[in-house]
Amino acid sequence: VRQLAQPEQLISTAFAGGAAASVGSGTLQISLGSASFGVTIAANQATLADVRDGINSATGNPGVKATLVYGINGAQLVLTSATTGAGNAIKVAVSNAAGSLTQLGYTGAGDTHYTEAQQPQDAIVIISGVEHHSSGNVVAGAIDGVTLNLLTAKPGTTLNLSVSNDQAAVIANVNKLVEAYNTMQGQLRTLGSYNAATQTGGPLLGDWLLSGTKFQLNRGMT
């Protein structure tokens, strides 16, 4: 396992006024990979805390979590993706800005409005010399019929993975099938039965639906 998949995390510049610092009004268009959503910051709700709350409650937010951290220089807005993978980068476009709202815009690496505390990246695993990339740490498409759960990155370390049939599980499933089939056959017999002593028949005695169902099920099992 060369590296694990991880989400992006961005930390804004500090606002000396803390959570109550005025950041101005306007619209934030936030994207996470190919998905995006808008957050409108009104003039009467234009604090850093309002921005945080607006992002977290926004309709269509695909998984961008906003929170505030407080340091010696003031409060900073932290944006964290809920989705791992190199293709799930966060971007923030600002429009109709009044005040200092432009300080919360982010176009990508090199933008000084934010520090990239953690970059988005794919998991990379080498299987029998073949390099495989995955946006998540649960890898289902690298080996036929096998799902890998990547837990720790250990570049250069070779791990042996034994893949074999789970015979006990196969036997248990066959036994369940036999039990269910026999139970079903008993129920079908009851539905089509006739009690000579009481001269009463089952609810589907002589019904073509019952005989047709039995034929289809028996043919399917065969």
Short mmCIF file of C-alpha atoms in Angstrom, two decimals:
data_model
loop_
_atom_site.label_atom_id
_atom_site.label_comp_id
_atom_site.label_asym_id
_atom_site.label_seq_id
_atom_site.Cartn_x
_atom_site.Cartn_y
_atom_site.Cartn_z
CA VAL A 1 0.00 0.00 0.00
CA ARG A 2 1.86 3.05 -1.26
CA GLN A 3 -0.60 5.65 0.07
CA LEU A 4 -4.10 5.90 1.50
CA ALA A 5 -6.87 7.99 0.00
CA GLN A 6 -7.60 11.17 1.92
CA PRO A 7 -9.92 14.20 1.68
CA GLU A 8 -8.88 17.81 1.16
CA GLN A 9 -8.83 20.27 4.05
CA LEU A 10 -8.43 24.04 3.64
CA ILE A 11 -7.79 26.66 6.35
CA SER A 12 -8.53 30.31 5.61
CA THR A 13 -6.49 33.32 6.70
CA ALA A 14 -7.26 34.59 10.20
CA PHE A 15 -10.03 37.08 10.99
CA ALA A 16 -9.12 39.12 14.06
CA GLY A 17 -12.74 39.64 15.08
CA GLY A 18 -13.28 35.94 15.68
CA ALA A 19 -16.58 34.26 14.81
CA ALA A 20 -18.32 37.65 14.88
CA ALA A 21 -15.91 39.19 12.35
CA SER A 22 -17.75 40.85 9.47
CA VAL A 23 -16.77 39.31 6.13
CA GLY A 24 -19.23 41.16 3.90
CA SER A 25 -22.06 39.97 1.69
CA GLY A 26 -22.20 38.15 -1.62
CA THR A 27 -22.42 34.63 -3.00
CA LEU A 28 -20.06 31.71 -2.50
CA GLN A 29 -20.17 29.05 -5.20
CA ILE A 30 -18.47 26.03 -3.65
CA SER A 31 -17.51 22.98 -5.67
CA LEU A 32 -16.40 19.54 -4.58
CA GLY A 33 -15.12 17.67 -7.59
CA SER A 34 -17.83 17.95 -10.26
CA ALA A 35 -20.62 18.88 -7.80
CA SER A 36 -21.28 22.43 -6.66
CA PHE A 37 -23.69 24.47 -4.56
CA GLY A 38 -24.28 28.12 -3.75
CA VAL A 39 -24.33 29.99 -0.43
CA THR A 40 -25.75 33.52 -0.27
CA ILE A 41 -24.39 35.73 2.49
CA ALA A 42 -26.84 38.55 3.26
CA ALA A 43 -25.68 41.95 4.47
CA ASN A 44 -27.43 41.48 7.82
CA GLN A 45 -25.89 38.02 8.30
CA ALA A 46 -22.35 38.59 7.19
CA THR A 47 -20.17 37.22 9.98
CA LEU A 48 -17.67 34.40 9.74
CA ALA A 49 -20.03 32.27 11.85
CA ASP A 50 -22.84 33.00 9.35
CA VAL A 51 -20.63 31.73 6.54
CA ARG A 52 -19.92 28.54 8.46
CA ASP A 53 -23.61 27.96 9.18
CA GLY A 54 -24.63 28.81 5.62
CA ILE A 55 -22.25 26.22 4.16
CA ASN A 56 -23.29 23.47 6.56
CA SER A 57 -27.03 24.01 6.01
CA ALA A 58 -26.89 24.67 2.26
CA THR A 59 -29.21 22.66 0.02
CA GLY A 60 -27.25 20.43 -2.34
CA ASN A 61 -24.05 20.46 -0.30
CA PRO A 62 -22.33 17.25 -1.51
CA GLY A 63 -20.10 16.94 1.55
CA VAL A 64 -18.18 20.10 2.42
CA LYS A 65 -18.02 20.55 6.18
CA ALA A 66 -17.25 24.02 7.57
CA THR A 67 -16.00 24.77 11.06
CA LEU A 68 -14.07 27.50 12.86
CA VAL A 69 -10.77 27.18 14.70
CA TYR A 70 -9.39 29.87 16.95
CA GLY A 71 -5.74 30.85 17.20
CA ILE A 72 -3.63 33.74 18.41
CA ASN A 73 -4.46 35.76 15.29
CA GLY A 74 -8.23 35.21 15.38
CA ALA A 75 -10.74 32.77 13.89
CA GLN A 76 -10.11 30.76 10.74
CA LEU A 77 -12.63 28.98 8.52
CA VAL A 78 -11.81 25.31 7.92
CA LEU A 79 -13.35 23.50 4.95
CA THR A 80 -13.09 19.71 4.93
CA SER A 81 -14.31 17.31 2.25
CA ALA A 82 -16.33 14.29 3.35
CA THR A 83 -15.15 12.48 0.20
CA THR A 84 -11.65 11.17 -0.40
CA GLY A 85 -9.83 11.09 -3.72
CA ALA A 86 -7.70 13.32 -5.92
CA GLY A 87 -10.75 14.24 -8.02
CA ASN A 88 -12.61 15.70 -5.05
CA ALA A 89 -10.87 19.03 -4.62
CA ILE A 90 -12.62 22.02 -3.02
CA LYS A 91 -12.91 25.33 -4.86
CA VAL A 92 -14.70 28.52 -3.76
CA ALA A 93 -15.77 31.19 -6.26
CA VAL A 94 -17.01 34.56 -4.95
CA SER A 95 -19.45 36.81 -6.80
CA ASN A 96 -21.27 40.08 -6.02
CA ALA A 97 -18.87 40.55 -3.13
CA ALA A 98 -19.08 43.45 -0.72
CA GLY A 99 -16.57 43.87 2.08
CA SER A 100 -13.90 41.23 2.62
CA LEU A 101 -15.84 38.22 1.35
CA THR A 102 -13.30 37.80 -1.46
CA GLN A 103 -10.85 36.59 1.21
CA LEU A 104 -12.88 33.36 1.36
CA GLY A 105 -12.44 32.56 -2.33
CA TYR A 106 -10.13 29.71 -3.35
CA THR A 107 -9.07 28.83 -6.88
CA GLY A 108 -6.60 26.07 -6.07
CA ALA A 109 -2.97 25.53 -5.15
CA GLY A 110 -1.10 28.80 -4.77
CA ASP A 111 -4.16 30.79 -3.68
CA THR A 112 -3.04 32.69 -0.58
CA HIS A 113 -6.55 32.99 0.87
CA TYR A 114 -6.29 29.44 2.21
CA THR A 115 -3.63 27.02 3.36
CA GLU A 116 -4.04 23.47 2.15
CA ALA A 117 -3.71 21.57 5.41
CA GLN A 118 -4.31 18.27 3.62
CA GLN A 119 -4.38 17.66 -0.11
CA PRO A 120 -6.90 15.31 -1.72
CA GLN A 121 -5.32 12.10 -2.95
CA ASP A 122 -6.19 8.65 -4.23
CA ALA A 123 -5.17 5.41 -2.60
CA ILE A 124 -2.35 3.66 -4.44
CA VAL A 125 -1.80 -0.07 -4.03
CA ILE A 126 0.62 -2.31 -5.93
CA ILE A 127 -0.77 -5.81 -6.61
CA SER A 128 1.68 -8.33 -8.09
CA GLY A 129 3.60 -5.41 -9.56
CA VAL A 130 0.47 -3.76 -11.03
CA GLU A 131 -0.30 -0.24 -9.77
CA HIS A 132 -3.95 0.46 -8.95
CA HIS A 133 -5.49 3.81 -7.96
CA SER A 134 -8.73 4.21 -6.01
CA SER A 135 -10.58 7.32 -4.79
CA GLY A 136 -11.40 5.46 -1.56
CA ASN A 137 -9.69 3.02 0.79
CA VAL A 138 -12.17 0.23 0.04
CA VAL A 139 -10.91 -1.19 -3.25
CA ALA A 140 -13.35 -3.49 -5.03
CA GLY A 141 -12.11 -3.30 -8.62
CA ALA A 142 -8.49 -4.40 -8.39
CA ILE A 143 -8.91 -8.20 -8.13
CA ASP A 144 -11.87 -10.19 -9.46
CA GLY A 145 -14.25 -11.05 -6.64
CA VAL A 146 -12.06 -9.53 -3.92
CA THR A 147 -12.54 -6.35 -1.89
CA LEU A 148 -9.46 -4.84 -0.24
CA ASN A 149 -9.78 -2.63 2.85
CA LEU A 150 -6.65 -0.47 2.96
CA LEU A 151 -5.75 0.43 6.56
CA THR A 152 -2.17 1.68 6.59
CA ALA A 153 0.28 2.94 4.00
CA LYS A 154 3.52 0.94 4.05
CA PRO A 155 5.53 1.78 0.92
CA GLY A 156 8.03 -0.92 0.06
CA THR A 157 6.46 -3.50 2.38
CA THR A 158 5.07 -6.62 0.71
CA LEU A 159 2.01 -8.23 2.27
CA ASN A 160 0.85 -11.72 1.36
CA LEU A 161 -2.86 -12.11 0.64
CA SER A 162 -4.39 -15.57 0.41
CA VAL A 163 -7.57 -15.77 -1.66
CA SER A 164 -9.51 -19.06 -1.48
CA ASN A 165 -13.07 -20.36 -1.54
CA ASP A 166 -14.95 -20.12 1.74
CA GLN A 167 -16.18 -23.72 1.79
CA ALA A 168 -18.01 -23.39 5.12
CA ALA A 169 -20.03 -20.42 3.80
CA VAL A 170 -20.93 -22.33 0.62
CA ILE A 171 -22.15 -25.33 2.64
CA ALA A 172 -24.17 -23.10 4.96
CA ASN A 173 -25.83 -21.35 2.01
CA VAL A 174 -26.70 -24.64 0.31
CA ASN A 175 -28.23 -25.91 3.55
CA LYS A 176 -30.32 -22.74 3.81
CA LEU A 177 -31.53 -23.24 0.25
CA VAL A 178 -32.49 -26.88 0.93
CA GLU A 179 -34.33 -25.92 4.12
CA ALA A 180 -36.20 -23.06 2.42
CA TYR A 181 -37.13 -25.23 -0.59
CA ASN A 182 -38.46 -28.03 1.62
CA THR A 183 -40.47 -25.56 3.69
CA MET A 184 -41.95 -24.11 0.52
CA GLN A 185 -42.91 -27.57 -0.76
CA GLY A 186 -44.69 -28.28 2.53
CA GLN A 187 -46.67 -25.07 2.22
CA LEU A 188 -47.64 -25.88 -1.36
CA ARG A 189 -48.86 -29.32 -0.32
CA THR A 190 -51.01 -27.76 2.40
CA LEU A 191 -52.53 -25.28 -0.06
CA GLY A 192 -53.50 -28.09 -2.45
CA SER A 193 -54.35 -30.82 0.10
CA TYR A 194 -57.64 -32.67 0.64
CA ASN A 195 -58.78 -34.14 3.98
CA ALA A 196 -61.04 -37.11 3.19
CA ALA A 197 -62.20 -37.44 6.80
CA THR A 198 -63.51 -33.90 6.99
CA GLN A 199 -64.12 -33.56 3.26
CA THR A 200 -62.32 -30.21 3.21
CA GLY A 201 -59.67 -29.06 0.78
CA GLY A 202 -56.85 -26.54 0.88
CA PRO A 203 -57.55 -23.01 -0.36
CA LEU A 204 -55.89 -23.72 -3.73
CA LEU A 205 -57.06 -27.30 -4.29
CA GLY A 206 -57.40 -27.87 -8.02
CA ASP A 207 -56.31 -24.31 -8.83
CA TRP A 208 -54.16 -23.99 -11.96
CA LEU A 209 -52.15 -21.26 -10.27
CA LEU A 210 -50.87 -23.72 -7.65
CA SER A 211 -49.95 -26.42 -10.14
CA GLY A 212 -48.28 -23.89 -12.45
CA THR A 213 -46.29 -22.42 -9.58
CA LYS A 214 -45.11 -25.86 -8.45
CA PHE A 215 -44.07 -26.73 -12.00
CA GLN A 216 -42.07 -23.50 -12.44
CA LEU A 217 -40.33 -23.83 -9.10
CA ASN A 218 -39.46 -27.48 -9.64
CA ARG A 219 -38.12 -26.76 -13.11
CA GLY A 220 -36.07 -23.86 -11.75
CA MET A 221 -34.56 -26.00 -9.02
CA THR A 222 -33.75 -28.78 -11.48
#
